[in-house]
Coordinates of C-alpha atoms and ligand atoms in Angstrom, one line a residue:
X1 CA 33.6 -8.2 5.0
X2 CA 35.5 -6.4 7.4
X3 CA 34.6 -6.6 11.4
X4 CA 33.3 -3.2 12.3
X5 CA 31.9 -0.8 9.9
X6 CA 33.5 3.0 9.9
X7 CA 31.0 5.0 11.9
X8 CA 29.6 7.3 9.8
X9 CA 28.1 11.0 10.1
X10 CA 25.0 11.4 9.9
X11 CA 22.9 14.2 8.6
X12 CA 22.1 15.8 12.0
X13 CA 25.6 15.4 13.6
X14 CA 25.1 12.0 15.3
X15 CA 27.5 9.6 14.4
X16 CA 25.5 6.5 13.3
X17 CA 25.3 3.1 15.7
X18 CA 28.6 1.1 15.0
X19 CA 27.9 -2.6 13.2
X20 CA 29.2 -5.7 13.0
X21 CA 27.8 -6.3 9.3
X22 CA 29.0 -9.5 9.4
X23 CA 27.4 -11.1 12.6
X24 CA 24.0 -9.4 11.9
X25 CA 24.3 -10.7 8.4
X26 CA 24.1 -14.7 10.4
X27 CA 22.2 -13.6 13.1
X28 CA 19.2 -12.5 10.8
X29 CA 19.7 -15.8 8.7
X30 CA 19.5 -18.0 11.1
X31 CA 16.6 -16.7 13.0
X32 CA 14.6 -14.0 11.6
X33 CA 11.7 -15.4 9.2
X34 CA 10.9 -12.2 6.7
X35 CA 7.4 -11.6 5.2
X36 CA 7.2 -12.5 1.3
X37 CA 10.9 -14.0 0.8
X38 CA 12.3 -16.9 -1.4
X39 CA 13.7 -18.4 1.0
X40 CA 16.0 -20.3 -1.4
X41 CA 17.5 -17.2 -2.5
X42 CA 17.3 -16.1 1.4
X43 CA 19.4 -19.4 3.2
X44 CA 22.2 -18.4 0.6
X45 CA 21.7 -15.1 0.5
X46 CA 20.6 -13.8 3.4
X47 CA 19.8 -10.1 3.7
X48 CA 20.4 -6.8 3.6
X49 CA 20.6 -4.4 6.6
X50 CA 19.2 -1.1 6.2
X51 CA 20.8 0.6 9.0
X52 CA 19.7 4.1 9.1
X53 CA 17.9 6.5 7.2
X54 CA 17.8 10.7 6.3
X55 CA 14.9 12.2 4.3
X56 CA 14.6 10.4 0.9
X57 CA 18.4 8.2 1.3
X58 CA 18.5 5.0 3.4
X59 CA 22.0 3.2 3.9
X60 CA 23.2 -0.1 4.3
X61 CA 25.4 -1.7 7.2
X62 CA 28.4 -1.4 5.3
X63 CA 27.4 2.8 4.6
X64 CA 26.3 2.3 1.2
X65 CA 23.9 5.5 0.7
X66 CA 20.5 4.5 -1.7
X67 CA 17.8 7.1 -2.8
X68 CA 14.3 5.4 -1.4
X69 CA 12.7 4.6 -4.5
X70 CA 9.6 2.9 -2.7
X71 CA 9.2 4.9 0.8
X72 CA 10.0 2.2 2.8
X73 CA 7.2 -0.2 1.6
X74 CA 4.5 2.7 0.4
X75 CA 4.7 4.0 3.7
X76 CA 6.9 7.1 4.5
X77 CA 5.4 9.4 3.0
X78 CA 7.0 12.5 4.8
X79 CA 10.4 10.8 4.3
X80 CA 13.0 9.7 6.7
X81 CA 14.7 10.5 10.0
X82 CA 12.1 13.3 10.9
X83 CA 13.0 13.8 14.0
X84 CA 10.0 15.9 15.7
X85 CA 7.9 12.6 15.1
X86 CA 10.7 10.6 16.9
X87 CA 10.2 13.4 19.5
X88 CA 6.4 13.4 20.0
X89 CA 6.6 9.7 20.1
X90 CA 9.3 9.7 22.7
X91 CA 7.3 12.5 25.0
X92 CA 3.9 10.0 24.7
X93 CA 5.8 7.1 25.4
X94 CA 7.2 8.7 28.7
X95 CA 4.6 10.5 29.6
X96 CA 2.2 7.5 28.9
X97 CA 3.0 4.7 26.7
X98 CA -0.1 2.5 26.6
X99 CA -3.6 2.3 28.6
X100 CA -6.1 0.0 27.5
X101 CA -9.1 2.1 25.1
X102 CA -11.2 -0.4 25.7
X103 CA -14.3 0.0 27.9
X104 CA -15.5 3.8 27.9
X105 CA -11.4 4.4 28.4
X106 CA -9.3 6.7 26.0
X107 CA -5.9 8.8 25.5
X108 CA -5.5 12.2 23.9
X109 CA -3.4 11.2 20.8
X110 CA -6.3 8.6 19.7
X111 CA -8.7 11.4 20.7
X112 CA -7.1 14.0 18.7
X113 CA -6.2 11.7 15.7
X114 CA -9.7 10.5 15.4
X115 CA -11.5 14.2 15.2
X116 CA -8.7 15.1 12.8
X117 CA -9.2 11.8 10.6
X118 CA -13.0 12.9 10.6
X119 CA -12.1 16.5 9.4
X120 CA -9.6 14.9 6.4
X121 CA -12.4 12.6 5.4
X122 CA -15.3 13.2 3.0
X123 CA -17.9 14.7 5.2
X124 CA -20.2 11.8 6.2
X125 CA -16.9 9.5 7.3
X126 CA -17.1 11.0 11.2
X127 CA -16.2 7.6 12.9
X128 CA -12.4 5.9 13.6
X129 CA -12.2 2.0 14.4
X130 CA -8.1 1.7 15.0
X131 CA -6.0 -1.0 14.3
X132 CA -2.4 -1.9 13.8
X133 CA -2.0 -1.7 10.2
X134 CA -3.6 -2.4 7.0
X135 CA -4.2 -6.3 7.1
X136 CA -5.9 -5.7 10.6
X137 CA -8.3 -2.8 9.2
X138 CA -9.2 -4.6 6.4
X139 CA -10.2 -8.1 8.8
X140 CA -11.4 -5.8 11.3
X141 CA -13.7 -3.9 8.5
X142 CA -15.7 -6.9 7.3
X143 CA -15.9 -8.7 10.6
X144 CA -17.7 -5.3 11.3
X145 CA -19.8 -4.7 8.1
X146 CA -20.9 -8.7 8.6
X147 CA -22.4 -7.5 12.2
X148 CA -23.9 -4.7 10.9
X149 CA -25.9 -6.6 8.3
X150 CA -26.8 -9.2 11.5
X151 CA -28.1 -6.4 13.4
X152 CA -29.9 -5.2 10.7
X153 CA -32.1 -8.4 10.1
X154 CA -29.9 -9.2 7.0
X155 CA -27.8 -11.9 8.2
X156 CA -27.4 -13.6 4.8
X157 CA -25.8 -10.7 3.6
X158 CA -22.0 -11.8 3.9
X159 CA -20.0 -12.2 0.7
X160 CA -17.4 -9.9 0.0
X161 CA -16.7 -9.3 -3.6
X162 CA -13.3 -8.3 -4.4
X163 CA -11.0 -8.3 -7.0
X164 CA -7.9 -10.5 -9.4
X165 CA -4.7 -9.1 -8.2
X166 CA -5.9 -6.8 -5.2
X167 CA -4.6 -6.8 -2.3
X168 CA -5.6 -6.4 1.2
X169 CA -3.1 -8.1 3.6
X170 CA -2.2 -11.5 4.9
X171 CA -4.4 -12.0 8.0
X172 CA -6.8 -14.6 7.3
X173 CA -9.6 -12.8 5.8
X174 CA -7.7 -10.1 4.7
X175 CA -5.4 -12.7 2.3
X176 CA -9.1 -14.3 1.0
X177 CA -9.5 -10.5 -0.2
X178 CA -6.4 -10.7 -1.9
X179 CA -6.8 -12.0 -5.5
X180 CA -3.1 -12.3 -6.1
X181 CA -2.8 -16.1 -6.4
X182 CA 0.6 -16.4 -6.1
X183 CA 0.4 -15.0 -2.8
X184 CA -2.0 -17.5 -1.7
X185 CA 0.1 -20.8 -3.1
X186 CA -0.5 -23.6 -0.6
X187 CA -2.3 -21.3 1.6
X188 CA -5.8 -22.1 2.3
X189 CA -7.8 -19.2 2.3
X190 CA -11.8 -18.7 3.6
X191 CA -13.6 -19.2 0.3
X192 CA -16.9 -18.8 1.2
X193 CA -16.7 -15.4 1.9
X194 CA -15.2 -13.7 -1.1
X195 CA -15.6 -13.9 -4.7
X196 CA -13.0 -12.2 -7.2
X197 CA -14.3 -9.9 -10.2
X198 CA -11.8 -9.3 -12.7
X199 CA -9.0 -6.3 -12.1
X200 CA -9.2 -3.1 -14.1
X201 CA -6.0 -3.5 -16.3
X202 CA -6.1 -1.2 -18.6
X203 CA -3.0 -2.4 -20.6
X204 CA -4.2 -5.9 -21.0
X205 CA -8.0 -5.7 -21.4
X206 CA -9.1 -7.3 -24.3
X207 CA -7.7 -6.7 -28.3
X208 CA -9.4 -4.3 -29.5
X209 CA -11.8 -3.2 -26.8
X210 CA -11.4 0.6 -26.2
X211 CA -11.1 1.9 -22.5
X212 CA -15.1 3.1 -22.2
X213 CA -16.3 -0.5 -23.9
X214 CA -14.0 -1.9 -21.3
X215 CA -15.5 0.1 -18.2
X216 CA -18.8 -1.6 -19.5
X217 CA -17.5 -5.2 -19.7
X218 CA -16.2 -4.7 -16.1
X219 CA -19.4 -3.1 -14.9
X220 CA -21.3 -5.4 -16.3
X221 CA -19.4 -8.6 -15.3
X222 CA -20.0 -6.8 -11.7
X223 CA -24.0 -7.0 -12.4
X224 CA -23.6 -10.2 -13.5
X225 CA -21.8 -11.5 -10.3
X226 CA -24.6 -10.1 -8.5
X227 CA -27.6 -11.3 -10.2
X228 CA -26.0 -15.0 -10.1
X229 CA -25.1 -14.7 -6.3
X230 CA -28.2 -12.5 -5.5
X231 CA -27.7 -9.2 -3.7
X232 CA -29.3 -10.5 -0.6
X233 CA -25.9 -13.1 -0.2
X234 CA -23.7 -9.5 -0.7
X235 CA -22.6 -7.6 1.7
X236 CA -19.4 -5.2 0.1
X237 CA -17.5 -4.3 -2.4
X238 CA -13.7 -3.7 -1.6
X239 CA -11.4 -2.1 -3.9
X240 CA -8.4 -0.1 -4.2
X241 CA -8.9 3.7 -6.1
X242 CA -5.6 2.2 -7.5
X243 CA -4.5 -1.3 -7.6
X244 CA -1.4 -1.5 -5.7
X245 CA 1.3 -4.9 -5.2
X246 CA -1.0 -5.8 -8.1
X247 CA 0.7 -3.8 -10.5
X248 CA -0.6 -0.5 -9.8
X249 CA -3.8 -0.6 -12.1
X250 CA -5.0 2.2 -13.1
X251 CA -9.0 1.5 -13.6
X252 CA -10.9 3.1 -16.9
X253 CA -12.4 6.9 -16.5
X254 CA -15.6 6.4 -14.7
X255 CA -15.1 3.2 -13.2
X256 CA -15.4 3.5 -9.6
X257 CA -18.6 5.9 -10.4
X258 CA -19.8 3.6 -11.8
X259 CA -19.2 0.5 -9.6
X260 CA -20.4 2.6 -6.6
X261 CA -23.3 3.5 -8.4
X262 CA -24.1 -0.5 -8.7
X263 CA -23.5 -1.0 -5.1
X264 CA -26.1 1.6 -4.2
X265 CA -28.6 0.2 -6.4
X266 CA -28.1 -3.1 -4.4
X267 CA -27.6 -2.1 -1.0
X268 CA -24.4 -3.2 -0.9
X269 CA -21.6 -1.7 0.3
X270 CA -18.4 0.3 -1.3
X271 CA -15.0 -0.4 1.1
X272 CA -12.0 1.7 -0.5
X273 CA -8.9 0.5 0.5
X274 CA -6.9 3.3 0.6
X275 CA -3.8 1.8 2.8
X276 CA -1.8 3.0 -0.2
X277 CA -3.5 5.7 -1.9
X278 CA -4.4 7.9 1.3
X279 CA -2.1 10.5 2.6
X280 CA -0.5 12.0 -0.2
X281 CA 0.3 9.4 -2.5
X282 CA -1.8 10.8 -5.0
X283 CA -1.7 14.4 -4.3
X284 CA -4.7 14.2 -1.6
X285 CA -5.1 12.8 2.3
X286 CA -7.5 10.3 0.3
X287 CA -8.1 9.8 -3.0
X288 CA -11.6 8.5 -3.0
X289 CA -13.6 11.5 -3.2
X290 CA -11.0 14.2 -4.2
X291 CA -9.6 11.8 -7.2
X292 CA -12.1 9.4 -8.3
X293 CA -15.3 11.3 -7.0
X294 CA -16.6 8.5 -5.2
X295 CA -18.3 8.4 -1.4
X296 CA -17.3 5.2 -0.2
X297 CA -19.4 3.9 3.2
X298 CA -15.9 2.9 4.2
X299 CA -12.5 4.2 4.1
X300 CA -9.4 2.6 5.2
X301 CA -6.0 3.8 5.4
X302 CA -2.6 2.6 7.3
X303 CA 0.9 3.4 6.0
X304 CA 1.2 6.6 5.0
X305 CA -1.4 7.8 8.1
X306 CA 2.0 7.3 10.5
X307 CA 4.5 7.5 7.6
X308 CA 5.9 4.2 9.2
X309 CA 7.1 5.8 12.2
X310 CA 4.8 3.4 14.4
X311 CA 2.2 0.6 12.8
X312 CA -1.5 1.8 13.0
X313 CA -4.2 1.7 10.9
X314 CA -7.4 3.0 10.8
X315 CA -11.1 2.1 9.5
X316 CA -13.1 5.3 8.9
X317 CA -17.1 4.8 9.1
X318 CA -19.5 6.4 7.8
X319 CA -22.3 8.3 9.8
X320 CA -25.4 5.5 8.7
X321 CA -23.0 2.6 9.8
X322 CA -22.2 4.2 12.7
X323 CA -25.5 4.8 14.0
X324 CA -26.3 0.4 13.5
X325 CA -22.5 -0.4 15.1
X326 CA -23.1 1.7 17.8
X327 CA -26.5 0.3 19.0
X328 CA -26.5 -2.3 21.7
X329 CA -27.5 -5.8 21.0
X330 CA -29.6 -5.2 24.4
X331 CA -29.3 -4.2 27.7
X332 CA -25.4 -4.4 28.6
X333 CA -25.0 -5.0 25.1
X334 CA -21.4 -4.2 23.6
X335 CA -19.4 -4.0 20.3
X336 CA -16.9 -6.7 21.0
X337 CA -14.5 -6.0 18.9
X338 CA -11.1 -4.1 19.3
X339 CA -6.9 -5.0 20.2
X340 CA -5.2 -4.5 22.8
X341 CA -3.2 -1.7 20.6
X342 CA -6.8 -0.3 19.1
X343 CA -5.4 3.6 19.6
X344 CA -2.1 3.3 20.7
X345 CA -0.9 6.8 22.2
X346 CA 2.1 6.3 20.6
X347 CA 1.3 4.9 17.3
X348 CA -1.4 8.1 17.2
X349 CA 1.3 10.8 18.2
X350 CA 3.2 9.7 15.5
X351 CA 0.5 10.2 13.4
X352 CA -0.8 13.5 14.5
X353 CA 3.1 14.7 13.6
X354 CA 2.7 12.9 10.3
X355 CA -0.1 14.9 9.7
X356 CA 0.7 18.6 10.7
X357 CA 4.2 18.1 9.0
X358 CA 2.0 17.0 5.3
X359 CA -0.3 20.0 5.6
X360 CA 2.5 22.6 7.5
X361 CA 5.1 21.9 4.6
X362 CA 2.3 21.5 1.8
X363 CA 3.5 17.5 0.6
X364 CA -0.2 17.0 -1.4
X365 CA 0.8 20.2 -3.1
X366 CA 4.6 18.8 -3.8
X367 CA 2.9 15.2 -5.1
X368 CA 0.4 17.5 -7.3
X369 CA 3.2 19.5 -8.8
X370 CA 6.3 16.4 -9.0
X371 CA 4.1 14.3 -9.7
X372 CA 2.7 14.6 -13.3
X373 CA 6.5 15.1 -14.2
X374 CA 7.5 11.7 -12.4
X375 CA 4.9 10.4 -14.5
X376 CA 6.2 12.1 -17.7
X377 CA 10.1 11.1 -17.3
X378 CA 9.1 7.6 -16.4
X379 CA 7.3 7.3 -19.5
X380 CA 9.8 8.7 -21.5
X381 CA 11.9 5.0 -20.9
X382 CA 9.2 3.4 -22.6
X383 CA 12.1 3.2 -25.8
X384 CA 13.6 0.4 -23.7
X385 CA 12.9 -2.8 -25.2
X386 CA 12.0 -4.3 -22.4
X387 CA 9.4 -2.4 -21.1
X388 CA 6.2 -2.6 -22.2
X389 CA 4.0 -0.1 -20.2
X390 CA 4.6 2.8 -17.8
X391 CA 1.6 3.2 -15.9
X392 CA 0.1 4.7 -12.4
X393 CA -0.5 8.0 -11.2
X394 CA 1.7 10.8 -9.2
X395 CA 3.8 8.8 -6.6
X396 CA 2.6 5.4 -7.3
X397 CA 4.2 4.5 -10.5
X398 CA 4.9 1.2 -12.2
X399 CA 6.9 -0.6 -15.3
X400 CA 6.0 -3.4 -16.9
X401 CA 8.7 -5.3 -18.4
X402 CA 7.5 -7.4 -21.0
X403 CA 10.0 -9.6 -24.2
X404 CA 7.9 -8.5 -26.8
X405 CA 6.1 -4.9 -26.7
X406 CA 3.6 -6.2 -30.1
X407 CA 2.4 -8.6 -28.5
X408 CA 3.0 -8.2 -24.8
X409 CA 4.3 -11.4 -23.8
X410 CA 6.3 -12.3 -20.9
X411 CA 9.6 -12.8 -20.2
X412 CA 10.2 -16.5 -18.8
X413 CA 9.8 -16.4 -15.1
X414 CA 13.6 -18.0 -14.5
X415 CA 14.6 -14.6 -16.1
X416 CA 13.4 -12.8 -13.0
X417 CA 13.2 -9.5 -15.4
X418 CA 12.1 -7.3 -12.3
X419 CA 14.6 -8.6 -9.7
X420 CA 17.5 -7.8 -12.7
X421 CA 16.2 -4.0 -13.3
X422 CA 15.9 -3.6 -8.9
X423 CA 19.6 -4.8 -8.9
X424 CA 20.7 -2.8 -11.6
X425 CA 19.2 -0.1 -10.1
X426 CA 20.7 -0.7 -6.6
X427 CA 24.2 -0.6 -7.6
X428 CA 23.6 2.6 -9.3
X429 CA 22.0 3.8 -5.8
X430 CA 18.2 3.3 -6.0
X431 CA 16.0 1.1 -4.1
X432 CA 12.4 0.2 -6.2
X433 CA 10.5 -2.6 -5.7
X434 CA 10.3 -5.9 -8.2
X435 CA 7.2 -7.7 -8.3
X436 CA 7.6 -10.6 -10.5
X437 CA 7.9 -8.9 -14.1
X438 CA 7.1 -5.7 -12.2
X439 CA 9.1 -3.2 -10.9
X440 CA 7.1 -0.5 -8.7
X441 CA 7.9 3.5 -7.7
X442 CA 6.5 4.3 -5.1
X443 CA 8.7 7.0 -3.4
X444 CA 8.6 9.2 0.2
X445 CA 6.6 12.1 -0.8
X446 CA 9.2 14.6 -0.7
X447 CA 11.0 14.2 -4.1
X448 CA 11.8 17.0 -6.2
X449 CA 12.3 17.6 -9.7
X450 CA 15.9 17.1 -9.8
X451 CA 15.0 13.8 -7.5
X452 CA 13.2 12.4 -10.3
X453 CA 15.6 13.6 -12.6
X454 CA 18.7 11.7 -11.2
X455 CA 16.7 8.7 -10.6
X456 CA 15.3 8.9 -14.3
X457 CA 19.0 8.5 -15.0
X458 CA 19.5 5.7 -12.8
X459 CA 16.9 4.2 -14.6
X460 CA 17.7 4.5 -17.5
X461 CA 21.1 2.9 -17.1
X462 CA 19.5 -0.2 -15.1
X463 CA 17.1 -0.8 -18.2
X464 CA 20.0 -0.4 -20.7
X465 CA 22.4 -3.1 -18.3
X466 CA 19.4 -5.6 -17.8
X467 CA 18.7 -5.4 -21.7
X468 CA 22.2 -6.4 -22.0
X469 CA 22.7 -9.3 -19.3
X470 CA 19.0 -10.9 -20.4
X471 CA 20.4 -10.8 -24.2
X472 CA 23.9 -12.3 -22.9
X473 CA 21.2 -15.1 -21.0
X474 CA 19.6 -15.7 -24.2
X475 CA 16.4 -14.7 -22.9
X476 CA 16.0 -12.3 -25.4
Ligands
PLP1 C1 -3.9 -1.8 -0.5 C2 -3.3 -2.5 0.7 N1 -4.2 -3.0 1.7 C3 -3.7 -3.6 2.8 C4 -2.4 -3.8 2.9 C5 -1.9 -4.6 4.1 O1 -1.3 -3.7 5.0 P1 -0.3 -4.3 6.2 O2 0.9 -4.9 5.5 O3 0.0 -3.1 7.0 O4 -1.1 -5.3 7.0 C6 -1.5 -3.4 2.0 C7 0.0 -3.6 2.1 O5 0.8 -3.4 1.3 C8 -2.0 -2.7 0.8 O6 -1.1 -2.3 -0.1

């Protein structure tokens, strides 16, 4: 590797930062531990630097250009290098980077972000709880629903069901949620507090079980659960309106109806994770009510809601909750609950920009118009005969690469199918995500038709190499 990388141009004029590719390269192996790494891939390996970014392209330190096949990590949804969010951030943080919002204090970003979150939302989701991201809303959430059922004179109400393969974050609680059990290897996790339904996955349910029996096995397991642990032990259901990390899994027609319905009936309580899902992914600032027709009693969203410019995230409560949080315990009585960044100005400018540039440049409308044709090229590599199913919804897309399409079975984990397909794909100039025998699409919202075109291409090529190279490894 050479010394000093060329500078390069960048797309508004700037010539880009000069690196020393090689010393970061150490630097970063020696010292910086990164979230959900093989780290014996990672001590010989190290990483790569992504050094600078321009609307849907990211480049490397060494000025290799990639299109951004997974928005960052389902996050940018307005794409990259926007520079008025850069600006509004820049004039909060001078103006006035941080006060505390904590008693009967505020700023006017949070203010303004709030009212505006409570005008996107389905009508009776008027309230904001803020938090730093998505692993933090999610904690936050139950530690709140769990107080709401004390105040209520319920306080056995405290399980949380969830469900295989979701996946809500890495805090403590947040990781129980998560039903991916690979994630939690050697990790303890808090037990007593969740129990794990089965996913919704469509392309593996059960031989011969069509898609409406299926909805009723899942519903009905759901009753089940209940009845065993008694809805008196329950306090909420949380779900995302589309599985994410877990393989994007699309639920049956009806089923989130129809699992909300069965909360209702048993007072408990419907949490839609929409970290991934809300703003824009799937054509809507939340999916929930506009997509699935469902009125959750909470709503939370991070990602997407700053496009990654700054971390935030954000629990949205509904009216009824509200109205039990917000009552004190007794005289000088207070919600203790909240972060030191609960509303950060500059987190919530960045947000507000996020926001006007979606609904000023119409990027619901562009996801509702690319993406039923993302879906439809993506599906049209189903020939490959390695993948097995193309599944998800506008911009959250996934293929599932399988070694026999009959009769679904995997690939041998040592042939690391979905890391193959992301490499193949990276020296043609794309960036998507593998996830075991996975590899996820999840792109910045701001793809067009010829976008998904070229990358079809890309794709296509990738599938045909890894093909190859996993028939040369004898793995198929
Ligand atoms: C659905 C869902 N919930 C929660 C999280 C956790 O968010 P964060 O990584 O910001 O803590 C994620 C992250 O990917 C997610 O996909």
């Amino acid at each position: 590797m050479t010394a000093t990388t060329p500078a390069t141009q960048r797309h508004d004029g700037h010539s880009a930062q000069e690196y020393d590719p090689q010393a970061l390269w150490q630097k970063d192996k020696d010292h910086f531990i990164h979230p959900f790494t093989d780290f014996s891939v990672f001590k010989e390996q190290g990483c790569d630097l992504i050094t600078d970014s321009d609307g849907i392209y990211v480049q490397d330190a060494h000025g290799n250009r990639f299109i951004d096949g997974i928005a960052g990590l389902w996050c940018v949804n307005v794409g990259h290098g926007r520079r008025e969010i850069g600006e509004a951030m820049a004039e909060q943080a001078t103006r006035m980077a941080y006060f505390s919002t904590f008693n009967n204090l505020s700023n006017v970003p949070a203010t303004l972000l709030a009212d505006k979150l409570a005008e996107l939302a389905p009508a009776h989701l008027n309230h904001v709880f803020y938090s730093c991201g998505g692993s933090a809303a999610n904690d936050a959430t139950i530690r709140l629903v769990h107080y709401y059922f004390n105040r209520l004179g319920k306080p056995a109400k405290k399980r949380i069901l969830s469900r295989n393969n979701a996946y809500h974050g890495t805090t403590y609680l947040a990781a129980t949620l998560t039903g991916i059990a690979s994630n939690n290897w050697e990790f303890d996790t808090l037990d007593h507090l969740v129990t794990h339904l089965s996913e919704a996955n469509c392309y593996r349910r059960p031989e011969g079980m069509s898609e409406t029996e299926y909805c009723d096995h899942l519903v009905g397991e759901f009753e089940a659960t209940i009845a065993e642990i008694g809805a008196d032990n329950i306090a909420a259901f949380i779900a995302e309106p589309i599985m994410g990390a877990g393989g994007v899994l699309v639920a049956p027609k009806g089923y989130h109806q129809r699992m909300q319905a069965v909360c209702r009936a048993n007072d408990i309580l419907y949490i839609a994770d929409e970290v991934v899902t809300g703003f824009g992914r799937l054509g809507h600032f939340f999916a929930s009510e506009a997509v699935f027709d469902t009125q959750p009693d909470i709503i939370n969203c991070a990602k997407g809601l700053s496009s990654g410019y700054a971390p935030l995230g954000a629990t949205l409560i509904s009216d009824e909750l509200y109205e039990v949080l917000s009552t004190p315990q007794g005289p000088g009585g207070v919600l203790s609950t909240g972060f030191t960044y609960s509303g950060h100005p500059v987190s919530c400018a960045a947000a507000l920009k996020n926001i006007e540039i979606i609904e000023r440049e119409g990027i619901c409308e562009n996801v509702r118009e690319v993406g039923p044709y993302l879906e439809e090229r993506l599906r049209s590599l189903s020939h490959h005969a390695t993948v097995g199913d193309v599944r998800g919804s506008h911009f959250m897309m996934c293929l599932e690469n399988v070694a026999d399409k009959e009769t679904k079975a995997l690939l041998p984990v040592e042939a690391r199918v979905g890391d193959r397909v992301a490499f193949e794909a990276q020296k043609r100039g794309l960036i998507i995500r593998p996830v075991g025998h996975l590899n996820i699409v999840s792109p910045p919202l701001i793809w067009t038709r010829d976008v998904v075109d070229e990358v079809v291409a890309i794709l296509d090529a990738s599938l045909s190499a890894t093909t190859e190279s996993l028939r040369a490894d004898g793995f198929l």
